[in-house]
Short mmCIF file of C-alpha atoms and ligand atoms in Angstrom, two decimals:
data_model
loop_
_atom_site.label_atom_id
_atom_site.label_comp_id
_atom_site.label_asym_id
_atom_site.label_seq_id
_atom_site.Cartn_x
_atom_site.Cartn_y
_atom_site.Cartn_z
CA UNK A 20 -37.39 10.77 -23.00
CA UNK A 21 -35.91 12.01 -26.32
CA UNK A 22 -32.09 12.23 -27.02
CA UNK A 23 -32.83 15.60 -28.29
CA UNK A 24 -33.64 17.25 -24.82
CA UNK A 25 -30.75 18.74 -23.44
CA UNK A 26 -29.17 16.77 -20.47
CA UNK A 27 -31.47 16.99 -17.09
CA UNK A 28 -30.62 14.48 -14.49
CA UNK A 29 -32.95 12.12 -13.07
CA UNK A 30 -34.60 11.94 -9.40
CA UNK A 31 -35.97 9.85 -7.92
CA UNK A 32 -39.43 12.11 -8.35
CA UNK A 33 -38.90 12.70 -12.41
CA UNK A 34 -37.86 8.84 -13.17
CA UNK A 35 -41.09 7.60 -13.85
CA UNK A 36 -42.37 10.28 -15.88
CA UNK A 37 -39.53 10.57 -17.92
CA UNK A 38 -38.89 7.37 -19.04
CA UNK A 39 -42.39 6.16 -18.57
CA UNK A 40 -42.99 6.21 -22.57
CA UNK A 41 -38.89 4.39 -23.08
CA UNK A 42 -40.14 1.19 -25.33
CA UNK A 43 -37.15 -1.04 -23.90
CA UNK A 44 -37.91 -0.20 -20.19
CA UNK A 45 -41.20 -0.64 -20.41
CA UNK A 46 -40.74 -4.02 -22.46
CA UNK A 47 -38.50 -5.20 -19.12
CA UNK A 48 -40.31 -4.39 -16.31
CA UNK A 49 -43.95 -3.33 -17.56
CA UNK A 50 -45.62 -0.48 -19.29
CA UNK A 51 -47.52 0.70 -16.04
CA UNK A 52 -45.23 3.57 -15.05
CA UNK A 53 -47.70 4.89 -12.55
CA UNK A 54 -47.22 1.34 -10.56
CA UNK A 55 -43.22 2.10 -10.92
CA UNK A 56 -41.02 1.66 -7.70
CA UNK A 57 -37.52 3.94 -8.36
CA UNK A 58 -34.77 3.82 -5.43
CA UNK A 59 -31.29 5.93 -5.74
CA UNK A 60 -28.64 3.46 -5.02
CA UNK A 61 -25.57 4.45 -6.14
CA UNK A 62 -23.03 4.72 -3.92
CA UNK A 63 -19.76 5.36 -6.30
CA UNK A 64 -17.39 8.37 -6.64
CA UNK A 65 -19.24 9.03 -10.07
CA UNK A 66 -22.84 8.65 -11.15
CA UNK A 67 -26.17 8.14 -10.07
CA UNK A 68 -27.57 4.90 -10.24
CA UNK A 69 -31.47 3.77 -9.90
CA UNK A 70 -33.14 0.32 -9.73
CA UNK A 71 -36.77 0.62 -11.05
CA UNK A 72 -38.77 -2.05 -10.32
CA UNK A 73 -42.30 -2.93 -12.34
CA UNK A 74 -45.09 -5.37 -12.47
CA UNK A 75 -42.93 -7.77 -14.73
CA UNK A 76 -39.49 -7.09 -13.21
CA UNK A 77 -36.73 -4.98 -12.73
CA UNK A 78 -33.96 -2.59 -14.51
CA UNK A 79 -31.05 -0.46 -13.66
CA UNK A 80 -30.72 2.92 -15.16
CA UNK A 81 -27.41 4.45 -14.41
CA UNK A 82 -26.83 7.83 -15.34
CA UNK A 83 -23.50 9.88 -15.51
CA UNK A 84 -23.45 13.43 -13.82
CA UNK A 85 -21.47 16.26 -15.18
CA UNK A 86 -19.43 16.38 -12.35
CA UNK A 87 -17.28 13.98 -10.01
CA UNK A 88 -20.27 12.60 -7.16
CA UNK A 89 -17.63 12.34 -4.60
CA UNK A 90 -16.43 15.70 -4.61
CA UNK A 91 -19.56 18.07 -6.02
CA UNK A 92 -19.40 20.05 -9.04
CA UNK A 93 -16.17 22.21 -7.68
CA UNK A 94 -14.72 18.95 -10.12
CA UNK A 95 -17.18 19.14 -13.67
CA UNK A 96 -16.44 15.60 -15.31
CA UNK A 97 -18.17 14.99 -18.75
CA UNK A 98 -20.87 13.26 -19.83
CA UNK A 99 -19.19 11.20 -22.69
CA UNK A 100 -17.70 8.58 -19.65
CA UNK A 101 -21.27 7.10 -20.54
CA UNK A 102 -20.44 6.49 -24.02
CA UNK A 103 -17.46 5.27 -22.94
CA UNK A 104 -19.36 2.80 -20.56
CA UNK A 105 -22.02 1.52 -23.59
CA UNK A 106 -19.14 0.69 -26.20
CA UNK A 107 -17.44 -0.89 -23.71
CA UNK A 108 -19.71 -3.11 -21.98
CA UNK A 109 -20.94 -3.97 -25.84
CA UNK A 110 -17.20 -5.18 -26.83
CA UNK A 111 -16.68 -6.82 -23.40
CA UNK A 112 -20.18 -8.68 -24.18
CA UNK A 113 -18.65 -9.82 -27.25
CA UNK A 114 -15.41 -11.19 -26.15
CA UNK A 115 -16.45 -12.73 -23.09
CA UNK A 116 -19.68 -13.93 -23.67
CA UNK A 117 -22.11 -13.41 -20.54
CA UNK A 118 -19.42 -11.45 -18.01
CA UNK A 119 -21.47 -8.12 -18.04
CA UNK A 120 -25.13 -7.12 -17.45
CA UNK A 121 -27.66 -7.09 -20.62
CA UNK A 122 -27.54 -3.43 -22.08
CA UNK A 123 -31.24 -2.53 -22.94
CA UNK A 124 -30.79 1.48 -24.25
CA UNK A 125 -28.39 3.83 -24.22
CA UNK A 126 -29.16 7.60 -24.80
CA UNK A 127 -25.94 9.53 -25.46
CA UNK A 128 -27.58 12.77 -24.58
CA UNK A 129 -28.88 12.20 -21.15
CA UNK A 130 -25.75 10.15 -20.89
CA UNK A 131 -27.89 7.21 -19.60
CA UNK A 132 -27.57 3.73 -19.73
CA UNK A 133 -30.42 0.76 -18.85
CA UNK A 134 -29.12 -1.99 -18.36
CA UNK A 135 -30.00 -5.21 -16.66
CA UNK A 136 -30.76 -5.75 -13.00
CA UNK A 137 -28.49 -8.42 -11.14
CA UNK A 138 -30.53 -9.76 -8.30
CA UNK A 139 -29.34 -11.21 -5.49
CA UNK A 140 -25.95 -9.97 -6.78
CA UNK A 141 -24.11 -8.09 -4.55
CA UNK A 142 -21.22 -5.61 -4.72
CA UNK A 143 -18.20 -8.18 -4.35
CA UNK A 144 -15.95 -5.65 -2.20
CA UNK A 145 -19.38 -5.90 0.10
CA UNK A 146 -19.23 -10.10 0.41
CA UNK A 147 -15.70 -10.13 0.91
CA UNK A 148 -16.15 -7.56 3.56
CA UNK A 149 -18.80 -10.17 5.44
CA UNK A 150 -16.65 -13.03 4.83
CA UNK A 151 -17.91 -14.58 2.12
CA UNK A 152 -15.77 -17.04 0.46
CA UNK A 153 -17.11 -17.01 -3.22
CA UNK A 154 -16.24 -20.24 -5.28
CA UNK A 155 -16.29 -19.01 -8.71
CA UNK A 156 -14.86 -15.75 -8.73
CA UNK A 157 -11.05 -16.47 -9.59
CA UNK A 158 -12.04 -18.57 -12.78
CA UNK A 159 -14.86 -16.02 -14.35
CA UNK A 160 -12.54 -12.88 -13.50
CA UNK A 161 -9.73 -14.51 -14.49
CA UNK A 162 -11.61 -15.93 -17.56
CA UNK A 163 -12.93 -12.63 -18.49
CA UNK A 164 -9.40 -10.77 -18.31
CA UNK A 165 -8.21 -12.99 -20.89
CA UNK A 166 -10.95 -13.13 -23.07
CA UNK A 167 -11.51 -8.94 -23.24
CA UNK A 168 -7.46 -8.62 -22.88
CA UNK A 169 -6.60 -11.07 -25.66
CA UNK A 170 -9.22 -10.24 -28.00
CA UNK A 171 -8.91 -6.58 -27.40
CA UNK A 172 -5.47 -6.33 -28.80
CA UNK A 173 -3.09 -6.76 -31.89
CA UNK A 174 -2.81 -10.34 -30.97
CA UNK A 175 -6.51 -10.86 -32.57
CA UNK A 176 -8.10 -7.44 -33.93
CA UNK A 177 -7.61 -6.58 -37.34
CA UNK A 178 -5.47 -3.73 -36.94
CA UNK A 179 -7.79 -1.30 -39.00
CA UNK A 180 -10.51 -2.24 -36.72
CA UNK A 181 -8.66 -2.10 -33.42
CA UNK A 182 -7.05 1.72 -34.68
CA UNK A 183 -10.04 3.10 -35.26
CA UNK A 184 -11.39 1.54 -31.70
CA UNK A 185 -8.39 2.82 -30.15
CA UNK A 186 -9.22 6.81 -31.71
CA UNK A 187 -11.92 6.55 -30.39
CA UNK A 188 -11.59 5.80 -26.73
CA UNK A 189 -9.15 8.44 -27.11
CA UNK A 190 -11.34 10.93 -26.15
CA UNK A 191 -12.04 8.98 -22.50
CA UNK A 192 -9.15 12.01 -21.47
CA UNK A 193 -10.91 12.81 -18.60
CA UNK A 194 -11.01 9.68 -16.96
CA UNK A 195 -7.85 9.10 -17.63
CA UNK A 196 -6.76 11.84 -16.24
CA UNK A 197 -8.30 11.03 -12.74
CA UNK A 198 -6.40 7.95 -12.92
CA UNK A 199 -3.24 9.09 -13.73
CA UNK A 200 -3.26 11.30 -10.95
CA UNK A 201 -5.25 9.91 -8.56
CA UNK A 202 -3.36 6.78 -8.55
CA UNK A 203 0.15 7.50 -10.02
CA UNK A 204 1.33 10.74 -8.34
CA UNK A 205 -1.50 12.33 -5.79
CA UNK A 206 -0.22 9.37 -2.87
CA UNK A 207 3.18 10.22 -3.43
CA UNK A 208 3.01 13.79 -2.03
CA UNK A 209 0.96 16.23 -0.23
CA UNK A 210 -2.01 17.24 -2.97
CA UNK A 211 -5.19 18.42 -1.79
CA UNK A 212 -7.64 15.96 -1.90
CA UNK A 213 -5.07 13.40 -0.14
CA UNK A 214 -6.54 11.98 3.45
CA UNK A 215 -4.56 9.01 5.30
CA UNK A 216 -5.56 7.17 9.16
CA UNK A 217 -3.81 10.13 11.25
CA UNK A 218 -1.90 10.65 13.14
CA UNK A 219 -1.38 6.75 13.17
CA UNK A 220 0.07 6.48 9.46
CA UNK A 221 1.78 10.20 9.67
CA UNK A 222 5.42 8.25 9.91
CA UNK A 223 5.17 5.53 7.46
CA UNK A 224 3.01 8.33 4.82
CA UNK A 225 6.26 10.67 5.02
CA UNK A 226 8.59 7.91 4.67
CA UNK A 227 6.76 6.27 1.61
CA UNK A 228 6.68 10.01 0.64
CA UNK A 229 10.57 9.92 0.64
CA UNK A 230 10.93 6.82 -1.03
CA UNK A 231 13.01 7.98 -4.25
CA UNK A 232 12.66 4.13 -5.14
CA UNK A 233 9.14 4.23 -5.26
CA UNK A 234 8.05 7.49 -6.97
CA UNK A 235 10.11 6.61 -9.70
CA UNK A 236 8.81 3.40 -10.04
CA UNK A 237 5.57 4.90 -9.99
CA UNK A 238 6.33 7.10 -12.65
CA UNK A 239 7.82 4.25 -14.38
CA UNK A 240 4.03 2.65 -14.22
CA UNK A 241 2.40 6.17 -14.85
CA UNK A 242 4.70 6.30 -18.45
CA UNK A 243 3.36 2.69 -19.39
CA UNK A 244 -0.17 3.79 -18.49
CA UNK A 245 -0.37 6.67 -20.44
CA UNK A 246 1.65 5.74 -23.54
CA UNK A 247 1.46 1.60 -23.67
CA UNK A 248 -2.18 0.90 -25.58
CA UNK A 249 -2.19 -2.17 -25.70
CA UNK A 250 -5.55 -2.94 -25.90
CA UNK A 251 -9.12 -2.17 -24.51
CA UNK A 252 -8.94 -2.02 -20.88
CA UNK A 253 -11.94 -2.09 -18.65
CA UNK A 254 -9.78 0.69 -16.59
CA UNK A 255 -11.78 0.53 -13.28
CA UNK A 256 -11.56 -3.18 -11.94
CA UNK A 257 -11.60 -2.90 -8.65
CA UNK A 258 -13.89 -5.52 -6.19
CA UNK A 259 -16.12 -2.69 -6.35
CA UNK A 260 -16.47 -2.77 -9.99
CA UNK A 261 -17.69 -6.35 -9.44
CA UNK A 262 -21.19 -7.97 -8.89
CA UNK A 263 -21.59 -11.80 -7.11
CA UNK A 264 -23.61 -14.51 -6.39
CA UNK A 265 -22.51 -17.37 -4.74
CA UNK A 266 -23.03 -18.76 -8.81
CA UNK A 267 -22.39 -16.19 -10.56
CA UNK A 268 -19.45 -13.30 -11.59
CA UNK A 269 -20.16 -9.72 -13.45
CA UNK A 270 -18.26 -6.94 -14.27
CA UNK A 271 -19.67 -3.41 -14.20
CA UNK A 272 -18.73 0.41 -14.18
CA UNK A 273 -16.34 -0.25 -17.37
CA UNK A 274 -16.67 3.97 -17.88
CA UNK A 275 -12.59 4.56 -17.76
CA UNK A 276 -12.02 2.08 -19.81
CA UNK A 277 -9.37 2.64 -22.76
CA UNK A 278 -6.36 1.39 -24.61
CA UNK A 279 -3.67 0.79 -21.84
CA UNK A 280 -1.28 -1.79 -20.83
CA UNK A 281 -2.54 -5.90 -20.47
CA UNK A 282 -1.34 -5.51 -17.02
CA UNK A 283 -3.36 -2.86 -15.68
CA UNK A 284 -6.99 -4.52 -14.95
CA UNK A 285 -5.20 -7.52 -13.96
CA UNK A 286 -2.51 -5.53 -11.44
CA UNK A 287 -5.96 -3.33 -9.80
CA UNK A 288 -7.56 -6.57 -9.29
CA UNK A 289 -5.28 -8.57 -7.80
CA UNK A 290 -4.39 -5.69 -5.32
CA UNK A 291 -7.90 -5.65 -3.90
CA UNK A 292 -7.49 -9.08 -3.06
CA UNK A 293 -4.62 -8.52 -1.47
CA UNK A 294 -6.12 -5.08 0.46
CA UNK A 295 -9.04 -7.50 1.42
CA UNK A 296 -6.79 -9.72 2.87
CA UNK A 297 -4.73 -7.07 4.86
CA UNK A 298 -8.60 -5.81 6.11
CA UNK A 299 -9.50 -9.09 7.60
CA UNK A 300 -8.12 -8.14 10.67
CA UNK A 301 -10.55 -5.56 10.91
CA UNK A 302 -13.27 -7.26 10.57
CA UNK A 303 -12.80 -10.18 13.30
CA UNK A 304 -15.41 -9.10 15.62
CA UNK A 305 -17.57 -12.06 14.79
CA UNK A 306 -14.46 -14.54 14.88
CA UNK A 307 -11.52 -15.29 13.14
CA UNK A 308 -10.85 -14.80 9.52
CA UNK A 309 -7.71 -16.92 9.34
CA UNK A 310 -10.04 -19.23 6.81
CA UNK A 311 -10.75 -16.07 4.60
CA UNK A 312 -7.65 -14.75 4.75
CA UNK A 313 -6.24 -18.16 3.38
CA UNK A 314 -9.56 -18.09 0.92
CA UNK A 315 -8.28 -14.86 -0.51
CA UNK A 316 -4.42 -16.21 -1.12
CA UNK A 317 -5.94 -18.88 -3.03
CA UNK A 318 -8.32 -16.43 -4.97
CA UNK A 319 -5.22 -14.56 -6.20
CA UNK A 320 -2.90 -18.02 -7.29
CA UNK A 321 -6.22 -18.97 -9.22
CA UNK A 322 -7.39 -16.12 -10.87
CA UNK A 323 -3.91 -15.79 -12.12
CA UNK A 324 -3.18 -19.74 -13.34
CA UNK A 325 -6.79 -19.09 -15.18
CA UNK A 326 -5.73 -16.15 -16.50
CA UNK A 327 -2.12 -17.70 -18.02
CA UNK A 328 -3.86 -20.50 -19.20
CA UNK A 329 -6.66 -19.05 -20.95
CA UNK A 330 -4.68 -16.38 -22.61
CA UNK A 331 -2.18 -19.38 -23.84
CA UNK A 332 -5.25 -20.73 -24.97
CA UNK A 333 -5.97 -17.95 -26.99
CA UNK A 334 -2.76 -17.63 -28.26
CA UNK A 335 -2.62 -21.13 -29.75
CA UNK A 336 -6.11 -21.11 -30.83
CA UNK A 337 -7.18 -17.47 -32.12
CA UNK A 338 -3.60 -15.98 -32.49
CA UNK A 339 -5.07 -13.68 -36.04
CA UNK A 340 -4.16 -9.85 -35.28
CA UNK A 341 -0.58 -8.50 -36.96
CA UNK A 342 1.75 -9.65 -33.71
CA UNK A 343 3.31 -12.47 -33.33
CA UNK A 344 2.11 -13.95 -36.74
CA UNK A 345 1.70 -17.62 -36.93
CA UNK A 346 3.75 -17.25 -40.31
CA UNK A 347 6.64 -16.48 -38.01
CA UNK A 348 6.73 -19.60 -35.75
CA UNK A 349 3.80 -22.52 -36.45
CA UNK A 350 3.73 -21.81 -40.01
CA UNK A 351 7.33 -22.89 -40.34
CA UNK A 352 7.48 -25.41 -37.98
CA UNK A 353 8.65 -23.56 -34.77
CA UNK A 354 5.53 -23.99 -32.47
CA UNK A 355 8.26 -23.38 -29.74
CA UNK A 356 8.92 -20.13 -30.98
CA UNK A 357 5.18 -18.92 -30.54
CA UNK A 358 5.74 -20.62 -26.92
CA UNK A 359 8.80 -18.67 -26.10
CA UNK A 360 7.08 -15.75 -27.59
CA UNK A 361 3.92 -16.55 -24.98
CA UNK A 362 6.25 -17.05 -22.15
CA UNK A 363 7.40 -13.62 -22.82
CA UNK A 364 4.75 -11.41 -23.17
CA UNK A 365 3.25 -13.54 -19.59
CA UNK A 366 6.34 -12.58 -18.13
CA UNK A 367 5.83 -8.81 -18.94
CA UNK A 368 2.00 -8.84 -17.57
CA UNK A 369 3.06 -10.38 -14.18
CA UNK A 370 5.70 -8.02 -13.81
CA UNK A 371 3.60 -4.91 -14.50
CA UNK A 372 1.01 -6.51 -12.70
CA UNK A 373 2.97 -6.27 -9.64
CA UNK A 374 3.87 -2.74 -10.23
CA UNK A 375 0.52 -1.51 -10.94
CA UNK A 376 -1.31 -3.75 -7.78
CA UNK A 377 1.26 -1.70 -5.52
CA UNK A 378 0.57 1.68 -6.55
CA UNK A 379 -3.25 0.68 -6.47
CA UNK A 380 -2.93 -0.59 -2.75
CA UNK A 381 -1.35 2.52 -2.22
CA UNK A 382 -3.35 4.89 -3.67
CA UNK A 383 -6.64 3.45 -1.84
CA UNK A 384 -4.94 4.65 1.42
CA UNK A 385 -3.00 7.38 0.81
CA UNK A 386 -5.21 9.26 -1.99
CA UNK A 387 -8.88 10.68 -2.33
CA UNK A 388 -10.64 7.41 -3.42
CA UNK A 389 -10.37 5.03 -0.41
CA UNK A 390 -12.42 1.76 0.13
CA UNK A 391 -14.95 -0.02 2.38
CA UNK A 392 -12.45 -2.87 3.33
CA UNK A 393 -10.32 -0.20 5.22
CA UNK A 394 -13.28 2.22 5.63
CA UNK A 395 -15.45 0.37 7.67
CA UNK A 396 -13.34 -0.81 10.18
CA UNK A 397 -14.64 1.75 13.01
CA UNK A 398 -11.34 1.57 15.54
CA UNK A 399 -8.79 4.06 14.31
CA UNK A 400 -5.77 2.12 15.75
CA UNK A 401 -6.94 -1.00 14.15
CA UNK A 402 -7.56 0.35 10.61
CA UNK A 403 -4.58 1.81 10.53
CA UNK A 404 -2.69 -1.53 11.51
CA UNK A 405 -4.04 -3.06 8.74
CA UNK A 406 -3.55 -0.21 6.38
CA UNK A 407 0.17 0.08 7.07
CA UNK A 408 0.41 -3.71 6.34
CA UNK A 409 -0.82 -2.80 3.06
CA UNK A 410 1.06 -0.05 2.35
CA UNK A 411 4.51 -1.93 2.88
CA UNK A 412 3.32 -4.80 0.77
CA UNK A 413 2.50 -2.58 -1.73
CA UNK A 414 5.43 -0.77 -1.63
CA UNK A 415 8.11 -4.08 -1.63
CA UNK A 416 6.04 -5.50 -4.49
CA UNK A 417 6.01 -2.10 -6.73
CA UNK A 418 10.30 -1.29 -6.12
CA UNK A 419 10.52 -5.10 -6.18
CA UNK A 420 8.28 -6.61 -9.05
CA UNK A 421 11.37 -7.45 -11.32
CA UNK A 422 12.82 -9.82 -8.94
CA UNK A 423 9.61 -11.57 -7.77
CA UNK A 424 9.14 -14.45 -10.19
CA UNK A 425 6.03 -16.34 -8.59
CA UNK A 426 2.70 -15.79 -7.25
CA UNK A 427 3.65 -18.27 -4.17
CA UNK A 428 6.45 -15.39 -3.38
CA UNK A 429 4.23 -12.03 -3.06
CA UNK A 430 1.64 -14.30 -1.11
CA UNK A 431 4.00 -15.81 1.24
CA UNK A 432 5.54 -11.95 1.83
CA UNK A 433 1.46 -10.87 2.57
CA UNK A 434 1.29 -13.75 4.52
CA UNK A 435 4.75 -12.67 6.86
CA UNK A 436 3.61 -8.72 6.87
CA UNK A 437 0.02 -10.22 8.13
CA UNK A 438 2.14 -11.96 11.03
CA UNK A 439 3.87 -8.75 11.78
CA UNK A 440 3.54 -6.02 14.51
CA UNK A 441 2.82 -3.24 11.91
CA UNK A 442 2.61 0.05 13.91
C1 SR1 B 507 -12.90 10.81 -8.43
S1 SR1 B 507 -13.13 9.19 -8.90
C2 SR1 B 507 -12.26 8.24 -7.77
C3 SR1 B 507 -12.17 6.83 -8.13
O1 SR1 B 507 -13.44 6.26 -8.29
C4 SR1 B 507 -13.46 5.37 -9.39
O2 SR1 B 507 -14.06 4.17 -9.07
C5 SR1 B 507 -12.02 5.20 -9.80
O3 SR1 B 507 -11.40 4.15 -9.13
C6 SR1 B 507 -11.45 6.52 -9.42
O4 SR1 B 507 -10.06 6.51 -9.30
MG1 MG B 508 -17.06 2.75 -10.80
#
């Protein structure tokens, strides 16, 4: 395949001839396309994805369609969220060395992307959804939201470097757009593509609906979103956004990413730890999950203390971009000042964290885009139990972020809403 054909997307049928002659795919998995096996696996809102499997291995090729998956082409989406995707998996490769698959080609055109094939990964939304109690997650996500957070922003870019960066994920409008929708105003009143548990969440949607507290504060989080840039945000990082071994940690999917606020990847991913945890109780047919559920609170107080500690790392160690200048505090002295300084801009992240995990939980029951954890529980009364659990953690910790000052507080409140009769 050329980039100078005009955009045809692939089947399952074409695959093989049309990237049968592609030097890097061939170079992965073998040069015998003829012997080629191609399976459609995607199953997100947005793209189709392939695994292609040869005599000398395997390779994903992922490419975008020009219109939302989920919804058919009534929504057209471009083409460029795959440019969006390659720079930012390259930059996230950079700054947090080995967190995201191998990129092997990218063609612009076709808006495709090969990239490498993680076997036995699986979808992490998926294990948690079995019960699997992963022991490395916390530290690599919370490693690699410092390390792309940190070294994505004014605290270490040069700021010629990071401006012309930020121009150019500019242009991700689209996909910002869903978001800022999608998750900011769509659960917050009647729109279209909306769909709750009903009639079971009917009361609690209309009161939430009501809640003059919380649309504000939504809108509050919606303003930060769309004007804070901060620095380059993978955008999407959700468990499903997520692919684990029982070793091993990798982040996919980066295609909304963009210049938004430090808190937002960290807020998103925190909240589906916290929607896993109110799912558990769907998802006891095989026994218990008390262990998992306690699993996941202690996901959520790690991945944040290795968060802090690697982004204070960073800031003592590779502090270089135009804020916070060490010839404003070490350089005269005041290493306390850079402290204080730190101990700010942490406070700030957990707060908006907060904010932005509560509107997330929200929006995954209330909006269009809803997920497995909830999804697959089959018993309407159930799901909805759980969901409404959610949905009034999510709502306390969004009105309430600036008066929660610890991680031990919003677990101990999931913890009580958990013990509660919900419905
Ligand atoms: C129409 S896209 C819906 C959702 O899927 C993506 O994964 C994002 O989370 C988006 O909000
Ligand atoms: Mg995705």
């Amino acid at each position: 395949m050329t980039g100078k054909l005009p955009f045809e997307a692939l089947s399952v049928e074409t695959l093989a001839t049309r990237l049968g002659t592609n030097e890097a795919l061939c170079a992965k998995i073998g040069k015998d396309a003829s012997a080629w096996k191609v399976r459609e696996v995607g199953d997100g809102n947005l793209n189709l994805v392939f695994i292609v499997e040869g005599a000398s291995g395997g390779a994903i090729v992922k490419q975008a369609l020009p219109y939302v998956r989920l919804v058919g082409d009534s929504w057209p989406l471009p083409l460029k969220r795959s440019f969006f995707e390659y720079h930012a998996l390259t930059r996230q490769e950079a700054r947090a060395p080995g967190s995201v698959p191998a990129i092997y080609y990218f063609d612009e055109v076709q808006a495709l992307i090969i990239m490498e094939y993680l076997s036995p990964h699986i979808i992490l939304r998926r294990a948690l959804i079995e019960g699997r109690q992963l022991p490395n997650i916390a530290r690599d996500i919370g490693l690699f939201m410092a390390r792309t957070l940190f070294r994505g922003s004014d605290l270490s870019m040069v700021a010629k470097e990071r401006k012309a960066d930020l121009a150019l994920f500019a242009d991700n409008v689209e996909l910002c757009d869903i978001t800022e929708n999608l998750v900011f105003s769509d659960p917050y009143f009647d729109a279209k593509m909306n769909r709750h548990t009903s009639p079971q969440l009917d009361g609690l949607v209309a009161e939430l609906r009501a809640d003059r507290d919380l649309k504000v504060e939504a809108q509050r989080l919606k303003h930060l979103f769309a004007t804070n840039a901060e620095t380059l945000l993978h955008g999407d990082l959700h468990s499903g956004s997520i692919m684990v071994t029982d070793q091993e940690t990798r982040m996919i999917d980066p295609e909304f990413a963009f210049y938004g606020p430090m808190a937002f990847d960290a807020g998103m991913l925190l909240a589906n730890f916290w929607m896993s945890f109110f799912s558990q109780g769907g998802h006891e047919q095989k026994g218990k999950r008390d262990a998992m559920r306690a699993y996941l609170l202690d996901v959520v107080v790690e991945t944040w203390a290795v968060f802090r500690a690697e982004f204070s790392h960073l800031w003592r160690t590779e502090r270089t971009g135009m804020l916070y200048q060490k010839s404003l505090f070490e350089d005269q002295g005041d290493r306390l000042g850079a402290e204080q300084a730190l101990d700010d801009v942490l406070h700030q992240i957990w707060t908006d964290l907060l904010g932005f995990a509560g509107i997330e939980v929200h929006r995954r029951i209330l909006g269009l885009a809803h997920n497995a954890d909830f999804e697959t529980i089959a018993d309407e009364d159930l799901r909805a139990s759980c969901e409404a659990k959610a949905l009034k953690f999510g709502r306390h910790i969004a009105v309430n972020r600036r008066q929660i000052h610890s991680i031990d507080e919003v677990n101990n409140l999931a913890a009580l809403i958990e013990q509660e009769n919900s419905i």
